[in-house]
Short mmCIF file of C-alpha atoms and ligand atoms in Angstrom, two decimals:
data_model
loop_
_atom_site.label_atom_id
_atom_site.label_comp_id
_atom_site.label_asym_id
_atom_site.label_seq_id
_atom_site.Cartn_x
_atom_site.Cartn_y
_atom_site.Cartn_z
CA MET E 260 70.36 58.77 71.12
CA LYS E 261 68.92 55.96 69.20
CA ILE E 262 65.31 57.40 68.24
CA LEU E 263 62.11 55.74 66.88
CA LEU E 264 60.30 58.44 64.76
CA THR E 265 56.81 57.52 63.65
CA GLY E 266 55.19 59.63 61.17
CA GLY E 267 58.54 60.43 59.78
CA SER E 268 57.38 60.89 56.19
CA GLY E 269 54.91 63.54 57.40
CA PHE E 270 55.43 67.50 57.49
CA ILE E 271 56.35 67.47 61.20
CA GLY E 272 58.44 64.11 60.94
CA ARG E 273 60.25 65.26 57.76
CA ASN E 274 61.58 68.16 59.59
CA LEU E 275 62.15 66.44 62.90
CA GLY E 276 64.19 63.51 60.98
CA ALA E 277 66.52 66.13 59.49
CA ALA E 278 66.97 68.09 62.65
CA LEU E 279 67.93 64.69 64.67
CA ALA E 280 69.97 63.60 61.96
CA ALA E 281 72.01 66.88 62.04
CA LYS E 282 72.48 66.45 65.70
CA GLY E 283 74.01 62.93 65.01
CA HIS E 284 71.19 60.92 66.62
CA ILE E 285 70.49 57.42 64.99
CA VAL E 286 66.79 57.83 63.60
CA LEU E 287 64.50 54.93 62.74
CA THR E 288 61.73 56.30 60.64
CA ALA E 289 58.39 54.60 60.80
CA SER E 290 55.61 55.14 58.16
CA ARG E 291 53.52 53.25 56.06
CA GLY E 292 55.85 53.31 53.03
CA ASN E 293 58.35 51.39 55.35
CA GLY E 294 56.01 48.85 56.95
CA PHE E 295 54.67 50.51 59.81
CA ASN E 296 50.95 50.79 59.16
CA PHE E 297 49.29 51.98 62.54
CA ALA E 298 45.97 50.26 61.57
CA HIS E 299 47.95 46.97 61.91
CA MET E 300 50.01 47.71 64.84
CA LEU E 301 47.50 47.30 67.66
CA THR E 302 49.47 45.26 70.34
CA GLU E 303 52.70 45.70 72.31
CA ASN E 304 54.12 42.51 70.48
CA GLU E 305 54.05 44.44 66.86
CA TRP E 306 55.95 47.11 68.40
CA LEU E 307 58.57 45.34 70.62
CA PRO E 308 61.02 44.07 68.01
CA HIS E 309 61.22 47.59 66.80
CA LEU E 310 62.19 49.13 70.20
CA GLN E 311 65.53 47.15 70.84
CA GLY E 312 68.30 49.64 72.01
CA VAL E 313 65.80 52.65 71.41
CA ASP E 314 66.30 55.46 73.78
CA ALA E 315 63.42 57.57 72.93
CA VAL E 316 60.30 57.57 70.78
CA ILE E 317 58.55 60.48 68.92
CA ASN E 318 55.26 59.71 67.88
CA SER E 319 53.88 62.11 65.04
CA VAL E 320 51.34 60.12 63.24
CA GLY E 321 48.08 61.71 62.62
CA ILE E 322 45.12 62.30 60.36
CA ILE E 323 43.00 65.37 60.03
CA GLY E 324 40.11 63.37 58.39
CA GLU E 325 39.01 59.78 58.24
CA CYS E 326 38.67 57.66 55.20
CA ARG E 327 38.47 53.89 54.66
CA ASP E 328 41.00 52.08 56.93
CA GLN E 329 42.38 55.49 58.27
CA ARG E 330 40.19 55.89 61.59
CA PHE E 331 40.87 58.24 64.59
CA ASP E 332 40.31 55.92 67.34
CA THR E 333 42.94 53.45 65.50
CA LEU E 334 45.71 55.82 64.46
CA HIS E 335 45.34 58.31 67.26
CA THR E 336 44.43 55.99 70.12
CA HIS E 337 44.69 52.24 69.98
CA ALA E 338 48.18 51.94 67.88
CA PRO E 339 49.70 54.82 69.88
CA VAL E 340 48.67 53.02 73.13
CA ALA E 341 50.10 49.76 72.20
CA LEU E 342 53.21 51.57 71.17
CA PHE E 343 53.48 53.44 74.67
CA ARG E 344 52.97 50.09 76.40
CA ALA E 345 55.67 48.61 74.32
CA CYS E 346 58.00 51.40 75.23
CA ARG E 347 57.46 50.77 78.92
CA LEU E 348 58.18 47.04 78.70
CA ALA E 349 61.34 47.77 76.42
CA GLY E 350 62.67 50.35 78.77
CA VAL E 351 62.45 53.24 76.27
CA ARG E 352 63.49 56.19 78.65
CA ARG E 353 61.45 59.16 76.78
CA LEU E 354 58.51 59.44 74.74
CA VAL E 355 57.22 62.49 72.99
CA GLN E 356 53.76 62.61 71.79
CA ILE E 357 52.82 65.10 69.14
CA SER E 358 49.03 66.05 70.14
CA ALA E 359 47.23 68.78 69.05
CA LEU E 360 46.04 72.22 70.64
CA GLY E 361 42.45 71.57 71.98
CA ALA E 362 43.14 67.88 72.85
CA ASP E 363 42.06 68.75 76.56
CA GLU E 364 38.94 68.83 78.68
CA THR E 365 37.27 71.02 76.09
CA ALA E 366 37.60 68.35 73.14
CA PHE E 367 34.36 67.40 71.23
CA SER E 368 35.56 66.24 67.90
CA PRO E 369 36.78 62.57 67.27
CA TYR E 370 40.06 64.16 66.05
CA HIS E 371 40.78 65.86 69.59
CA LEU E 372 39.07 63.23 71.50
CA SER E 373 41.15 60.22 69.95
CA LYS E 374 44.37 62.45 70.59
CA LYS E 375 43.40 63.21 74.05
CA ALA E 376 42.70 59.60 74.63
CA ALA E 377 46.21 58.50 73.88
CA ASP E 378 47.64 61.69 75.80
CA ASP E 379 45.87 60.51 78.76
CA TYR E 380 47.23 57.04 78.85
CA LEU E 381 50.67 58.29 78.19
CA ARG E 382 50.40 60.58 81.20
CA SER E 383 49.33 57.76 83.38
CA LEU E 384 52.76 55.91 82.63
CA ASP E 385 55.76 56.02 84.88
CA ILE E 386 58.12 56.96 81.94
CA GLU E 387 59.63 60.39 81.06
CA TRP E 388 56.64 61.62 78.72
CA PHE E 389 56.18 64.97 77.07
CA VAL E 390 52.73 65.78 75.33
CA LEU E 391 53.09 68.55 72.85
CA ARG E 392 50.02 70.34 71.62
CA PRO E 393 50.94 72.50 68.38
CA SER E 394 48.48 75.17 67.18
CA LEU E 395 48.26 75.49 63.41
CA ILE E 396 51.90 74.90 62.08
CA TYR E 397 52.88 76.80 58.89
CA GLY E 398 56.20 76.61 56.78
CA ARG E 399 57.23 74.71 53.66
CA GLY E 400 55.31 71.55 52.86
CA GLY E 401 52.58 71.54 55.59
CA LYS E 402 49.31 70.29 54.10
CA SER E 403 47.20 72.74 56.14
CA ALA E 404 49.69 75.47 55.27
CA ASP E 405 49.51 74.54 51.52
CA LEU E 406 45.66 74.82 51.86
CA PHE E 407 45.65 78.21 53.54
CA MET E 408 48.28 79.30 50.93
CA ARG E 409 45.81 78.23 48.24
CA LEU E 410 42.64 79.63 49.60
CA SER E 411 44.34 82.97 50.12
CA ALA E 412 45.57 83.07 46.44
CA LEU E 413 41.82 83.01 45.18
CA PRO E 414 40.46 86.21 43.76
CA VAL E 415 37.73 86.05 46.52
CA ILE E 416 38.57 84.71 49.67
CA PRO E 417 35.96 82.89 51.76
CA VAL E 418 35.98 82.99 55.46
CA VAL E 419 33.46 81.43 57.89
CA ASP E 420 30.99 84.07 59.45
CA ASP E 421 33.15 87.29 59.92
CA GLY E 422 36.52 85.33 59.87
CA GLN E 423 37.33 86.69 63.29
CA GLN E 424 37.98 82.99 64.76
CA ILE E 425 41.51 83.25 66.53
CA LEU E 426 44.69 81.42 65.53
CA GLN E 427 48.24 81.39 67.25
CA PRO E 428 49.98 79.95 64.17
CA VAL E 429 53.51 78.42 64.90
CA HIS E 430 56.37 78.06 62.63
CA ILE E 431 57.67 74.38 62.02
CA SER E 432 61.07 75.39 63.49
CA ASP E 433 59.55 76.14 66.87
CA VAL E 434 57.66 72.64 66.70
CA VAL E 435 60.92 70.99 66.01
CA ALA E 436 62.98 73.14 68.63
CA THR E 437 60.51 72.04 71.32
CA VAL E 438 60.78 68.55 70.35
CA MET E 439 64.43 68.72 70.26
CA ARG E 440 64.47 70.21 73.88
CA ALA E 441 61.96 67.62 75.20
CA LEU E 442 64.39 64.98 74.15
CA VAL E 443 67.00 66.25 76.78
CA ALA E 444 65.00 68.33 79.25
CA PRO E 445 65.81 67.05 82.73
CA GLU E 446 62.05 67.90 83.62
CA GLY E 447 60.07 65.31 81.91
CA ARG E 448 56.29 64.82 82.33
CA LYS E 449 54.95 67.87 80.86
CA THR E 450 51.94 68.75 78.55
CA LEU E 451 52.99 72.01 76.46
CA ASP E 452 50.81 73.70 73.99
CA ILE E 453 53.10 75.09 71.22
CA VAL E 454 51.36 78.50 70.62
CA SER E 455 53.04 82.01 69.68
CA THR E 456 52.11 85.11 71.11
CA GLU E 457 50.94 86.22 67.74
CA VAL E 458 47.14 86.17 67.83
CA ILE E 459 45.55 86.58 64.69
CA SER E 460 42.16 86.30 63.29
CA PHE E 461 41.46 83.50 60.36
CA SER E 462 40.64 86.12 57.84
CA ASP E 463 43.98 88.45 58.65
CA TRP E 464 45.96 85.19 58.49
CA LEU E 465 44.54 84.44 55.16
CA GLU E 466 45.47 88.01 53.86
CA LYS E 467 48.86 87.60 55.10
CA ASN E 468 49.31 84.37 53.41
CA ARG E 469 48.40 86.17 50.29
CA GLU E 470 50.43 88.91 50.76
CA VAL E 471 53.38 86.83 51.20
CA GLN E 472 52.87 85.61 48.06
CA GLY E 473 53.02 89.04 46.46
CA LEU E 474 49.49 89.20 45.49
CA GLY E 475 47.36 92.30 46.13
CA PRO E 476 44.30 92.68 48.25
CA ALA E 477 41.38 90.48 47.62
CA ARG E 478 37.60 90.76 48.57
CA ILE E 479 36.52 88.77 51.63
CA LEU E 480 33.54 86.64 51.12
CA GLN E 481 31.72 86.15 54.42
CA ILE E 482 29.97 82.67 54.51
CA PRO E 483 27.26 81.97 57.03
CA HIS E 484 28.35 79.10 59.18
CA ALA E 485 25.32 76.97 58.12
CA LEU E 486 26.11 77.56 54.40
CA ALA E 487 29.83 76.74 54.95
CA MET E 488 28.77 73.57 56.67
CA ALA E 489 26.69 72.49 53.84
CA CYS E 490 29.56 73.03 51.17
CA VAL E 491 32.08 71.16 53.60
CA TYR E 492 29.55 68.26 53.76
CA VAL E 493 29.97 68.13 49.93
CA GLY E 494 33.70 68.85 50.05
CA ARG E 495 34.56 66.07 52.20
CA TYR E 496 34.18 63.63 49.37
CA PHE E 497 37.02 65.93 47.55
CA SER E 498 39.54 66.38 50.39
CA PRO E 499 39.97 64.65 53.83
CA ILE E 500 40.52 68.31 55.44
CA LEU E 501 37.22 69.50 54.62
CA GLN E 502 35.27 67.78 57.34
CA PRO E 503 32.13 69.26 59.41
CA ASP E 504 34.02 68.76 62.72
CA ASN E 505 37.05 70.58 61.25
CA LEU E 506 34.88 73.52 60.59
CA ARG E 507 33.33 73.35 64.11
CA MET E 508 36.85 73.62 65.42
CA LEU E 509 37.65 76.55 63.23
CA LYS E 510 34.60 78.11 64.32
CA ILE E 511 35.54 77.70 68.11
CA GLY E 512 39.21 79.24 67.50
CA TYR E 513 41.57 77.93 70.25
CA TRP E 514 43.57 80.01 72.33
CA ALA E 515 46.58 78.96 74.91
CA ASP E 516 48.97 80.68 77.20
CA PRO E 517 52.14 81.02 75.24
CA ARG E 518 54.10 81.45 78.28
CA PRO E 519 54.80 77.98 79.47
CA VAL E 520 56.49 76.96 76.05
CA GLU E 521 58.40 80.22 75.90
CA HIS E 522 59.75 79.31 79.47
CA PHE E 523 60.66 75.76 78.35
CA LEU E 524 62.48 77.06 75.24
CA GLY E 525 63.91 79.85 77.13
CA ARG E 526 62.86 82.26 74.31
CA ALA E 527 59.92 83.60 72.47
CA LEU E 528 58.50 81.57 69.50
CA LEU E 529 58.68 83.31 66.16
CA HIS E 530 56.18 85.96 64.68
CA SER E 531 55.08 85.32 61.10
CA ALA E 532 57.65 87.08 59.05
CA PRO E 533 57.26 86.61 55.35
CA ALA E 534 60.35 84.36 54.71
CA LEU E 535 58.98 81.89 57.24
CA PHE E 536 55.98 80.69 54.99
CA PHE E 537 58.54 79.25 52.67
CA ALA E 538 61.05 77.77 55.06
CA ASP E 539 61.44 74.74 56.76
CA ALA E 540 62.91 74.07 60.10
CA SER E 541 66.48 73.53 58.82
CA SER E 542 66.34 77.02 57.52
CA PHE E 543 66.59 78.48 61.00
CA GLY E 544 68.97 77.80 63.88
CA SER E 545 66.29 77.00 66.33
CA ALA E 546 65.87 73.66 65.31
CA SER E 547 69.41 72.40 64.70
N1 NAP O 161 50.54 70.36 60.88
C1 NAP O 161 49.83 70.95 61.72
O1 NAP O 161 49.35 72.26 61.58
C2 NAP O 161 49.35 70.23 63.03
C3 NAP O 161 49.04 71.02 64.13
C4 NAP O 161 48.68 70.50 65.38
C5 NAP O 161 48.86 68.99 65.36
N2 NAP O 161 49.23 68.55 64.19
C6 NAP O 161 49.41 66.99 64.39
O2 NAP O 161 50.78 66.38 64.24
C7 NAP O 161 50.76 65.21 63.66
C8 NAP O 161 51.70 65.17 62.41
O3 NAP O 161 51.06 66.37 61.61
P1 NAP O 161 51.81 66.67 60.06
O4 NAP O 161 51.35 68.02 59.77
O5 NAP O 161 53.16 66.08 60.15
O6 NAP O 161 50.73 65.66 59.24
P2 NAP O 161 51.16 64.84 57.81
O7 NAP O 161 52.06 65.73 57.11
O8 NAP O 161 49.81 64.42 57.30
O9 NAP O 161 51.81 63.43 58.45
C9 NAP O 161 51.21 62.52 58.87
C10 NAP O 161 52.08 61.20 59.24
O10 NAP O 161 51.26 60.29 59.73
C11 NAP O 161 51.65 58.92 58.91
N3 NAP O 161 50.44 58.33 59.03
C12 NAP O 161 49.26 58.38 58.57
N4 NAP O 161 48.40 57.46 58.48
C13 NAP O 161 49.44 56.33 59.12
C14 NAP O 161 49.10 54.98 59.23
N5 NAP O 161 47.92 54.11 58.90
N6 NAP O 161 50.17 54.29 59.83
C15 NAP O 161 51.37 54.87 59.83
N7 NAP O 161 51.57 56.26 59.60
C16 NAP O 161 50.34 56.84 59.09
C17 NAP O 161 51.96 59.66 57.53
O11 NAP O 161 52.80 58.66 56.92
P3 NAP O 161 52.31 57.81 55.60
O12 NAP O 161 51.14 58.54 55.16
O13 NAP O 161 53.50 58.06 54.85
O14 NAP O 161 52.36 56.39 56.15
C18 NAP O 161 52.76 60.86 57.81
O15 NAP O 161 54.09 60.35 58.15
C19 NAP O 161 49.20 64.79 63.54
O16 NAP O 161 49.15 63.92 64.65
C20 NAP O 161 48.59 66.15 63.55
O17 NAP O 161 47.41 65.90 63.88
C21 NAP O 161 49.54 68.97 63.16
#
């Protein structure tokens, strides 16, 4: 297949690109580095020249915090909608949209709402689409995965309130395996949450991250939500991940039923064995 992969330079995109190339697909990778700035690709006409002979498109562009010209509505909604429209005009047969767990009717943050708006538009098209909503993804080279590693290595580990917010982390190889299956599955038009059966609290997840780095137990410091929020208001000037809405999303915790994705893959998703934290998708058979 000839596949246009947007966000090809990112954590998910890099792993996907490698898996697709290993399968012999022709991969056209799109990111700002090679002239595809979503902020400037807001009409079908910007996309159409890049879709000639393309069989499938995977969109894995996304940001976790806004800055300057990196806006949620532009990058998560307007540019993808223009891309989806162009795909329909160009006769692209299949579209795989990487959304995020929580981009559903419960969404309240601009991050989730802007993802959901594009997902909803895609779901309205008569094209073979997949909307995939991963939970927190871990594995070598992920930005949030790295942040959790660094946090967990501190001598005192900060958590919000009691740190019992729930996560269902998924390994990057399971995300890649789900996309690979979505490209060939006979049944299209599906929204799937990519979540594992492993339900773990935020606090336990950080302790696990610490353990796999060979570090001994550390003290957990419970920070009341209001104080954490104040810290994040300052921290957002230093890191785009530190956003009040990200803290609100963390506080809620998201859970989804793992059975649909397990059924789709025909197997259970991986549980967080230590080696997985330092592995990318190519290290595991599931993705290739
Ligand atoms: N990682 C997770 O835990 C996780 C979990 C759930 C959902 N997701 C979603 O999955 C998607 C990808 O996540 P990721 O972890 O791979 O993120 P990432 O490593 O930060 O990669 C983001 C990608 O988006 C591209 N991008 C950013 N701004 C762009 C722009 N203006 N124009 C074109 N491309 C742009 C980046 O390319 P350049 O910067 O090179 O241009 C990069 O390829 C996101 O939508 C994210 O919300 C991720």
